[in-house]
Amino acid sequence: MSLNEPSTAIDDEQRRRIGEAMTQADLALPQVWLHYFSITGTVDEYEIDAYLNRMIALPPTECDKLAHAVNELIDDIPPRPRAPFRDEISP
Amino acid sequence: MNDPLPANEIAPIIGRADGLLLTEQTAQQAVSALAAVAKEAIPHAVGAGVSLITNNHPTSVGATDRLVRRADELQYDLGDGPCLSAWSEGKPMYIPDTESDQRWHSWSQAASDATGIRSCFSVPLQEGPRRLGAMKIYAATPGAFTAQDQHVLAHLALSAAVLLGHIQDNNTPQRLSERFKQTLRTRDTIATARGIVMEQYDISEDEALAHLLTRAGNEGVSLHDVASTVLLRDGRPESSTEPR
């Protein structure tokens, strides 16, 4: 983990959007970390927390694993119910 | 996704990952250490320990000395005593002198006769709303414990309660371990697939994972699914069937 390297614009953008995706989807950190861990994530939950709070940088691979973990969890969220047309309702 | 969220499960999993699994055994060892600290830190204490009460059934944990276990057993046999009261009322209990004590008369007499214990201080172990038991110190002299000593024990009891509260939280060990095993199985599958891909394409670990991530993205499936496919193909080259 690179603690002292200055973060790049890409780092910041990815971090911000991961955080935003989590907030939007109402994903809690423990849940995200567990999933991240299951896809071979190697850093601890508190480090993810620190990363999301812009306190440390993570290696690019870990950032991508985290992003992927978040996306899989978002994919798992059941879609909102849709309104049916009349002929879709069986009598 | 409607599982109650894993705050309680995460700690043990991190613990396992770090080789610091908070099993009942390790928690009890930690509590034993706290009891030993209590005995050492409190000048006149001749013994310390914890009574853990589960489903109204008390057991002694981390008793520093035989007399602690005997005095505890007397409480359990009589169904009365300062630790049981500390637990049931959620308040610290103090016996300045067992020979003149009236409140737990039977126990005080028995303990004084059998073990020579003359004073006792017991604090409830509380984790959130749950009362787990009590932590106690015994002394062979009357009025042995100062307010400062009581303060020390109360502090140690806080730590003991957190430790013991955690193992009791895992009252659903089946579910916990099932979830944990699943997490590890997934992780294992992905790591194995990553290894296969590294070998296949002669690329680094990170590149192999990036490769799998890209495939998952392109195929619109989970990383676990991609990894399972890689494993299936590797194990059974003729198999081009769907994973699972």
PDB file of N, CA and C in Angstrom, chain B residues 1-70:
ATOM      1  N   MET B   1     -29.685 -10.686   0.949  1.00  0.00           N
ATOM      2  CA  MET B   1     -29.329  -9.329   1.375  1.00  0.00           C
ATOM      3  C   MET B   1     -30.175  -8.848   2.536  1.00  0.00           C
ATOM      4  N   ASN B   2     -31.142  -9.704   2.955  1.00  0.00           N
ATOM      5  CA  ASN B   2     -31.910  -9.261   4.113  1.00  0.00           C
ATOM      6  C   ASN B   2     -31.346  -9.837   5.397  1.00  0.00           C
ATOM      7  N   ASP B   3     -30.148 -10.407   5.321  1.00  0.00           N
ATOM      8  CA  ASP B   3     -29.492 -10.813   6.557  1.00  0.00           C
ATOM      9  C   ASP B   3     -29.250  -9.580   7.389  1.00  0.00           C
ATOM     10  N   PRO B   4     -29.355  -9.734   8.681  1.00  0.00           N
ATOM     11  CA  PRO B   4     -28.962  -8.608   9.516  1.00  0.00           C
ATOM     12  C   PRO B   4     -27.489  -8.387   9.298  1.00  0.00           C
ATOM     13  N   LEU B   5     -27.071  -7.166   9.205  1.00  0.00           N
ATOM     14  CA  LEU B   5     -25.714  -7.037   8.675  1.00  0.00           C
ATOM     15  C   LEU B   5     -24.567  -7.286   9.580  1.00  0.00           C
ATOM     16  N   PRO B   6     -23.595  -7.739   8.888  1.00  0.00           N
ATOM     17  CA  PRO B   6     -22.607  -8.609   9.514  1.00  0.00           C
ATOM     18  C   PRO B   6     -21.683  -7.956  10.513  1.00  0.00           C
ATOM     19  N   ALA B   7     -22.081  -6.865  11.119  1.00  0.00           N
ATOM     20  CA  ALA B   7     -21.167  -6.272  12.096  1.00  0.00           C
ATOM     21  C   ALA B   7     -20.579  -7.339  13.011  1.00  0.00           C
ATOM     22  N   ASN B   8     -21.450  -8.234  13.462  1.00  0.00           N
ATOM     23  CA  ASN B   8     -20.971  -9.261  14.379  1.00  0.00           C
ATOM     24  C   ASN B   8     -20.179 -10.344  13.687  1.00  0.00           C
ATOM     25  N   GLU B   9     -20.343 -10.448  12.413  1.00  0.00           N
ATOM     26  CA  GLU B   9     -19.646 -11.513  11.710  1.00  0.00           C
ATOM     27  C   GLU B   9     -18.307 -11.035  11.198  1.00  0.00           C
ATOM     28  N   ILE B  10     -18.225  -9.732  10.973  1.00  0.00           N
ATOM     29  CA  ILE B  10     -17.010  -9.194  10.403  1.00  0.00           C
ATOM     30  C   ILE B  10     -15.842  -9.360  11.354  1.00  0.00           C
ATOM     31  N   ALA B  11     -16.083  -9.043  12.600  1.00  0.00           N
ATOM     32  CA  ALA B  11     -14.976  -9.117  13.559  1.00  0.00           C
ATOM     33  C   ALA B  11     -14.343 -10.499  13.579  1.00  0.00           C
ATOM     34  N   PRO B  12     -15.154 -11.541  13.707  1.00  0.00           N
ATOM     35  CA  PRO B  12     -14.520 -12.863  13.689  1.00  0.00           C
ATOM     36  C   PRO B  12     -13.820 -13.165  12.372  1.00  0.00           C
ATOM     37  N   ILE B  13     -14.353 -12.657  11.289  1.00  0.00           N
ATOM     38  CA  ILE B  13     -13.716 -12.966  10.005  1.00  0.00           C
ATOM     39  C   ILE B  13     -12.381 -12.238   9.902  1.00  0.00           C
ATOM     40  N   ILE B  14     -12.351 -10.984  10.306  1.00  0.00           N
ATOM     41  CA  ILE B  14     -11.071 -10.289  10.337  1.00  0.00           C
ATOM     42  C   ILE B  14     -10.147 -11.023  11.284  1.00  0.00           C
ATOM     43  N   GLY B  15     -10.721 -11.418  12.409  1.00  0.00           N
ATOM     44  CA  GLY B  15      -9.935 -12.155  13.386  1.00  0.00           C
ATOM     45  C   GLY B  15      -9.334 -13.398  12.775  1.00  0.00           C
ATOM     46  N   ARG B  16     -10.160 -14.131  12.044  1.00  0.00           N
ATOM     47  CA  ARG B  16      -9.651 -15.352  11.422  1.00  0.00           C
ATOM     48  C   ARG B  16      -8.567 -15.012  10.430  1.00  0.00           C
ATOM     49  N   ALA B  17      -8.826 -13.959   9.646  1.00  0.00           N
ATOM     50  CA  ALA B  17      -7.852 -13.590   8.626  1.00  0.00           C
ATOM     51  C   ALA B  17      -6.532 -13.219   9.283  1.00  0.00           C
ATOM     52  N   ASP B  18      -6.604 -12.602  10.427  1.00  0.00           N
ATOM     53  CA  ASP B  18      -5.388 -12.200  11.124  1.00  0.00           C
ATOM     54  C   ASP B  18      -4.875 -13.281  12.062  1.00  0.00           C
ATOM     55  N   GLY B  19      -5.524 -14.417  12.067  1.00  0.00           N
ATOM     56  CA  GLY B  19      -5.110 -15.470  12.984  1.00  0.00           C
ATOM     57  C   GLY B  19      -5.421 -15.139  14.427  1.00  0.00           C
ATOM     58  N   LEU B  20      -6.432 -14.299  14.629  1.00  0.00           N
ATOM     59  CA  LEU B  20      -6.781 -13.892  15.985  1.00  0.00           C
ATOM     60  C   LEU B  20      -8.230 -14.232  16.281  1.00  0.00           C
ATOM     61  N   LEU B  21      -8.627 -15.370  15.808  1.00  0.00           N
ATOM     62  CA  LEU B  21     -10.026 -15.747  15.926  1.00  0.00           C
ATOM     63  C   LEU B  21     -10.501 -15.715  17.372  1.00  0.00           C
ATOM     64  N   LEU B  22     -11.574 -15.021  17.585  1.00  0.00           N
ATOM     65  CA  LEU B  22     -12.123 -14.933  18.929  1.00  0.00           C
ATOM     66  C   LEU B  22     -13.041 -16.118  19.164  1.00  0.00           C
ATOM     67  N   THR B  23     -12.456 -17.256  19.351  1.00  0.00           N
ATOM     68  CA  THR B  23     -13.286 -18.413  19.704  1.00  0.00           C
ATOM     69  C   THR B  23     -13.639 -18.297  21.172  1.00  0.00           C
ATOM     70  N   GLU B  24     -14.524 -19.171  21.590  1.00  0.00           N
ATOM     71  CA  GLU B  24     -14.859 -19.216  22.996  1.00  0.00           C
ATOM     72  C   GLU B  24     -13.581 -19.417  23.808  1.00  0.00           C
ATOM     73  N   GLN B  25     -12.711 -20.271  23.264  1.00  0.00           N
ATOM     74  CA  GLN B  25     -11.485 -20.577  23.998  1.00  0.00           C
ATOM     75  C   GLN B  25     -10.583 -19.355  24.151  1.00  0.00           C
ATOM     76  N   THR B  26     -10.352 -18.635  23.048  1.00  0.00           N
ATOM     77  CA  THR B  26      -9.463 -17.480  23.157  1.00  0.00           C
ATOM     78  C   THR B  26     -10.091 -16.400  24.029  1.00  0.00           C
ATOM     79  N   ALA B  27     -11.408 -16.219  23.904  1.00  0.00           N
ATOM     80  CA  ALA B  27     -12.063 -15.212  24.736  1.00  0.00           C
ATOM     81  C   ALA B  27     -11.910 -15.586  26.204  1.00  0.00           C
ATOM     82  N   GLN B  28     -12.045 -16.872  26.494  1.00  0.00           N
ATOM     83  CA  GLN B  28     -11.924 -17.289  27.888  1.00  0.00           C
ATOM     84  C   GLN B  28     -10.493 -17.127  28.389  1.00  0.00           C
ATOM     85  N   GLN B  29      -9.544 -17.355  27.487  1.00  0.00           N
ATOM     86  CA  GLN B  29      -8.149 -17.124  27.895  1.00  0.00           C
ATOM     87  C   GLN B  29      -7.927 -15.657  28.197  1.00  0.00           C
ATOM     88  N   ALA B  30      -8.501 -14.802  27.347  1.00  0.00           N
ATOM     89  CA  ALA B  30      -8.348 -13.363  27.559  1.00  0.00           C
ATOM     90  C   ALA B  30      -8.993 -12.953  28.877  1.00  0.00           C
ATOM     91  N   VAL B  31     -10.168 -13.550  29.149  1.00  0.00           N
ATOM     92  CA  VAL B  31     -10.844 -13.222  30.399  1.00  0.00           C
ATOM     93  C   VAL B  31     -10.037 -13.726  31.588  1.00  0.00           C
ATOM     94  N   SER B  32      -9.431 -14.885  31.431  1.00  0.00           N
ATOM     95  CA  SER B  32      -8.556 -15.394  32.501  1.00  0.00           C
ATOM     96  C   SER B  32      -7.430 -14.416  32.771  1.00  0.00           C
ATOM     97  N   ALA B  33      -6.873 -13.873  31.679  1.00  0.00           N
ATOM     98  CA  ALA B  33      -5.793 -12.909  31.847  1.00  0.00           C
ATOM     99  C   ALA B  33      -6.291 -11.671  32.581  1.00  0.00           C
ATOM    100  N   LEU B  34      -7.513 -11.237  32.262  1.00  0.00           N
ATOM    101  CA  LEU B  34      -8.075 -10.068  32.944  1.00  0.00           C
ATOM    102  C   LEU B  34      -8.271 -10.357  34.435  1.00  0.00           C
ATOM    103  N   ALA B  35      -8.724 -11.574  34.722  1.00  0.00           N
ATOM    104  CA  ALA B  35      -8.914 -11.944  36.122  1.00  0.00           C
ATOM    105  C   ALA B  35      -7.573 -11.931  36.845  1.00  0.00           C
ATOM    106  N   ALA B  36      -6.542 -12.437  36.153  1.00  0.00           N
ATOM    107  CA  ALA B  36      -5.209 -12.435  36.772  1.00  0.00           C
ATOM    108  C   ALA B  36      -4.738 -11.011  37.032  1.00  0.00           C
ATOM    109  N   VAL B  37      -5.036 -10.120  36.071  1.00  0.00           N
ATOM    110  CA  VAL B  37      -4.678  -8.709  36.257  1.00  0.00           C
ATOM    111  C   VAL B  37      -5.408  -8.137  37.474  1.00  0.00           C
ATOM    112  N   ALA B  38      -6.693  -8.479  37.587  1.00  0.00           N
ATOM    113  CA  ALA B  38      -7.478  -7.979  38.717  1.00  0.00           C
ATOM    114  C   ALA B  38      -6.822  -8.390  40.031  1.00  0.00           C
ATOM    115  N   LYS B  39      -6.439  -9.669  40.082  1.00  0.00           N
ATOM    116  CA  LYS B  39      -5.845 -10.168  41.328  1.00  0.00           C
ATOM    117  C   LYS B  39      -4.529  -9.446  41.617  1.00  0.00           C
ATOM    118  N   GLU B  40      -3.731  -9.238  40.569  1.00  0.00           N
ATOM    119  CA  GLU B  40      -2.435  -8.605  40.787  1.00  0.00           C
ATOM    120  C   GLU B  40      -2.552  -7.128  41.099  1.00  0.00           C
ATOM    121  N   ALA B  41      -3.529  -6.476  40.430  1.00  0.00           N
ATOM    122  CA  ALA B  41      -3.619  -5.021  40.573  1.00  0.00           C
ATOM    123  C   ALA B  41      -4.276  -4.623  41.884  1.00  0.00           C
ATOM    124  N   ILE B  42      -5.036  -5.522  42.453  1.00  0.00           N
ATOM    125  CA  ILE B  42      -5.770  -5.154  43.667  1.00  0.00           C
ATOM    126  C   ILE B  42      -5.064  -5.778  44.865  1.00  0.00           C
ATOM    127  N   PRO B  43      -4.503  -4.923  45.712  1.00  0.00           N
ATOM    128  CA  PRO B  43      -3.538  -5.365  46.717  1.00  0.00           C
ATOM    129  C   PRO B  43      -3.955  -6.564  47.576  1.00  0.00           C
ATOM    130  N   HIS B  44      -5.158  -6.544  48.130  1.00  0.00           N
ATOM    131  CA  HIS B  44      -5.467  -7.599  49.089  1.00  0.00           C
ATOM    132  C   HIS B  44      -6.217  -8.776  48.478  1.00  0.00           C
ATOM    133  N   ALA B  45      -6.395  -8.749  47.178  1.00  0.00           N
ATOM    134  CA  ALA B  45      -7.164  -9.821  46.547  1.00  0.00           C
ATOM    135  C   ALA B  45      -6.413 -11.150  46.658  1.00  0.00           C
ATOM    136  N   VAL B  46      -7.135 -12.186  47.056  1.00  0.00           N
ATOM    137  CA  VAL B  46      -6.514 -13.509  47.071  1.00  0.00           C
ATOM    138  C   VAL B  46      -6.986 -14.339  45.883  1.00  0.00           C
ATOM    139  N   GLY B  47      -7.913 -13.785  45.137  1.00  0.00           N
ATOM    140  CA  GLY B  47      -8.387 -14.515  43.973  1.00  0.00           C
ATOM    141  C   GLY B  47      -9.402 -13.689  43.213  1.00  0.00           C
ATOM    142  N   ALA B  48      -9.485 -13.944  41.928  1.00  0.00           N
ATOM    143  CA  ALA B  48     -10.443 -13.236  41.085  1.00  0.00           C
ATOM    144  C   ALA B  48     -10.984 -14.201  40.045  1.00  0.00           C
ATOM    145  N   GLY B  49     -12.080 -13.821  39.444  1.00  0.00           N
ATOM    146  CA  GLY B  49     -12.640 -14.690  38.413  1.00  0.00           C
ATOM    147  C   GLY B  49     -13.919 -14.108  37.853  1.00  0.00           C
ATOM    148  N   VAL B  50     -14.505 -14.861  36.952  1.00  0.00           N
ATOM    149  CA  VAL B  50     -15.725 -14.426  36.296  1.00  0.00           C
ATOM    150  C   VAL B  50     -16.759 -15.536  36.386  1.00  0.00           C
ATOM    151  N   SER B  51     -17.973 -15.141  36.709  1.00  0.00           N
ATOM    152  CA  SER B  51     -19.077 -16.095  36.599  1.00  0.00           C
ATOM    153  C   SER B  51     -19.852 -15.742  35.347  1.00  0.00           C
ATOM    154  N   LEU B  52     -19.944 -16.710  34.464  1.00  0.00           N
ATOM    155  CA  LEU B  52     -20.664 -16.498  33.216  1.00  0.00           C
ATOM    156  C   LEU B  52     -22.001 -17.193  33.348  1.00  0.00           C
ATOM    157  N   ILE B  53     -23.067 -16.448  33.103  1.00  0.00           N
ATOM    158  CA  ILE B  53     -24.380 -17.045  33.327  1.00  0.00           C
ATOM    159  C   ILE B  53     -25.144 -17.113  32.009  1.00  0.00           C
ATOM    160  N   THR B  54     -25.308 -18.323  31.519  1.00  0.00           N
ATOM    161  CA  THR B  54     -26.025 -18.542  30.268  1.00  0.00           C
ATOM    162  C   THR B  54     -27.259 -19.381  30.552  1.00  0.00           C
ATOM    163  N   ASN B  55     -28.383 -18.920  30.091  1.00  0.00           N
ATOM    164  CA  ASN B  55     -29.660 -19.617  30.347  1.00  0.00           C
ATOM    165  C   ASN B  55     -29.807 -19.987  31.820  1.00  0.00           C
ATOM    166  N   ASN B  56     -29.525 -19.021  32.672  1.00  0.00           N
ATOM    167  CA  ASN B  56     -29.620 -19.226  34.118  1.00  0.00           C
ATOM    168  C   ASN B  56     -28.688 -20.294  34.653  1.00  0.00           C
ATOM    169  N   HIS B  57     -27.730 -20.665  33.851  1.00  0.00           N
ATOM    170  CA  HIS B  57     -26.783 -21.675  34.321  1.00  0.00           C
ATOM    171  C   HIS B  57     -25.411 -21.030  34.480  1.00  0.00           C
ATOM    172  N   PRO B  58     -24.960 -20.878  35.736  1.00  0.00           N
ATOM    173  CA  PRO B  58     -23.682 -20.198  35.951  1.00  0.00           C
ATOM    174  C   PRO B  58     -22.477 -21.127  35.802  1.00  0.00           C
ATOM    175  N   THR B  59     -21.426 -20.612  35.200  1.00  0.00           N
ATOM    176  CA  THR B  59     -20.156 -21.334  35.167  1.00  0.00           C
ATOM    177  C   THR B  59     -19.045 -20.354  35.494  1.00  0.00           C
ATOM    178  N   SER B  60     -17.963 -20.877  36.040  1.00  0.00           N
ATOM    179  CA  SER B  60     -16.831 -20.020  36.383  1.00  0.00           C
ATOM    180  C   SER B  60     -15.826 -20.035  35.250  1.00  0.00           C
ATOM    181  N   VAL B  61     -15.351 -18.845  34.920  1.00  0.00           N
ATOM    182  CA  VAL B  61     -14.360 -18.707  33.855  1.00  0.00           C
ATOM    183  C   VAL B  61     -13.173 -17.959  34.436  1.00  0.00           C
ATOM    184  N   GLY B  62     -12.001 -18.420  34.135  1.00  0.00           N
ATOM    185  CA  GLY B  62     -10.800 -17.677  34.507  1.00  0.00           C
ATOM    186  C   GLY B  62     -10.567 -17.514  35.997  1.00  0.00           C
ATOM    187  N   ALA B  63     -11.042 -18.479  36.786  1.00  0.00           N
ATOM    188  CA  ALA B  63     -10.776 -18.390  38.226  1.00  0.00           C
ATOM    189  C   ALA B  63      -9.274 -18.468  38.452  1.00  0.00           C
ATOM    190  N   THR B  64      -8.744 -17.513  39.223  1.00  0.00           N
ATOM    191  CA  THR B  64      -7.287 -17.486  39.395  1.00  0.00           C
ATOM    192  C   THR B  64      -6.825 -18.529  40.404  1.00  0.00           C
ATOM    193  N   ASP B  65      -7.727 -18.911  41.307  1.00  0.00           N
ATOM    194  CA  ASP B  65      -7.315 -19.815  42.379  1.00  0.00           C
ATOM    195  C   ASP B  65      -8.421 -20.805  42.698  1.00  0.00           C
ATOM    196  N   ARG B  66      -8.006 -21.868  43.360  1.00  0.00           N
ATOM    197  CA  ARG B  66      -8.979 -22.894  43.699  1.00  0.00           C
ATOM    198  C   ARG B  66     -10.074 -22.333  44.615  1.00  0.00           C
ATOM    199  N   LEU B  67      -9.681 -21.432  45.518  1.00  0.00           N
ATOM    200  CA  LEU B  67     -10.685 -20.914  46.448  1.00  0.00           C
ATOM    201  C   LEU B  67     -11.767 -20.118  45.718  1.00  0.00           C
ATOM    202  N   VAL B  68     -11.392 -19.525  44.586  1.00  0.00           N
ATOM    203  CA  VAL B  68     -12.390 -18.796  43.798  1.00  0.00           C
ATOM    204  C   VAL B  68     -13.426 -19.773  43.265  1.00  0.00           C
ATOM    205  N   ARG B  69     -12.918 -20.873  42.735  1.00  0.00           N
ATOM    206  CA  ARG B  69     -13.843 -21.863  42.179  1.00  0.00           C
ATOM    207  C   ARG B  69     -14.745 -22.430  43.278  1.00  0.00           C
ATOM    208  N   ARG B  70     -14.163 -22.663  44.458  1.00  0.00           N
ATOM    209  CA  ARG B  70     -14.979 -23.214  45.551  1.00  0.00           C
ATOM    210  C   ARG B  70     -16.035 -22.216  45.993  1.00  0.00           C
TER     211      ARG B  70
END
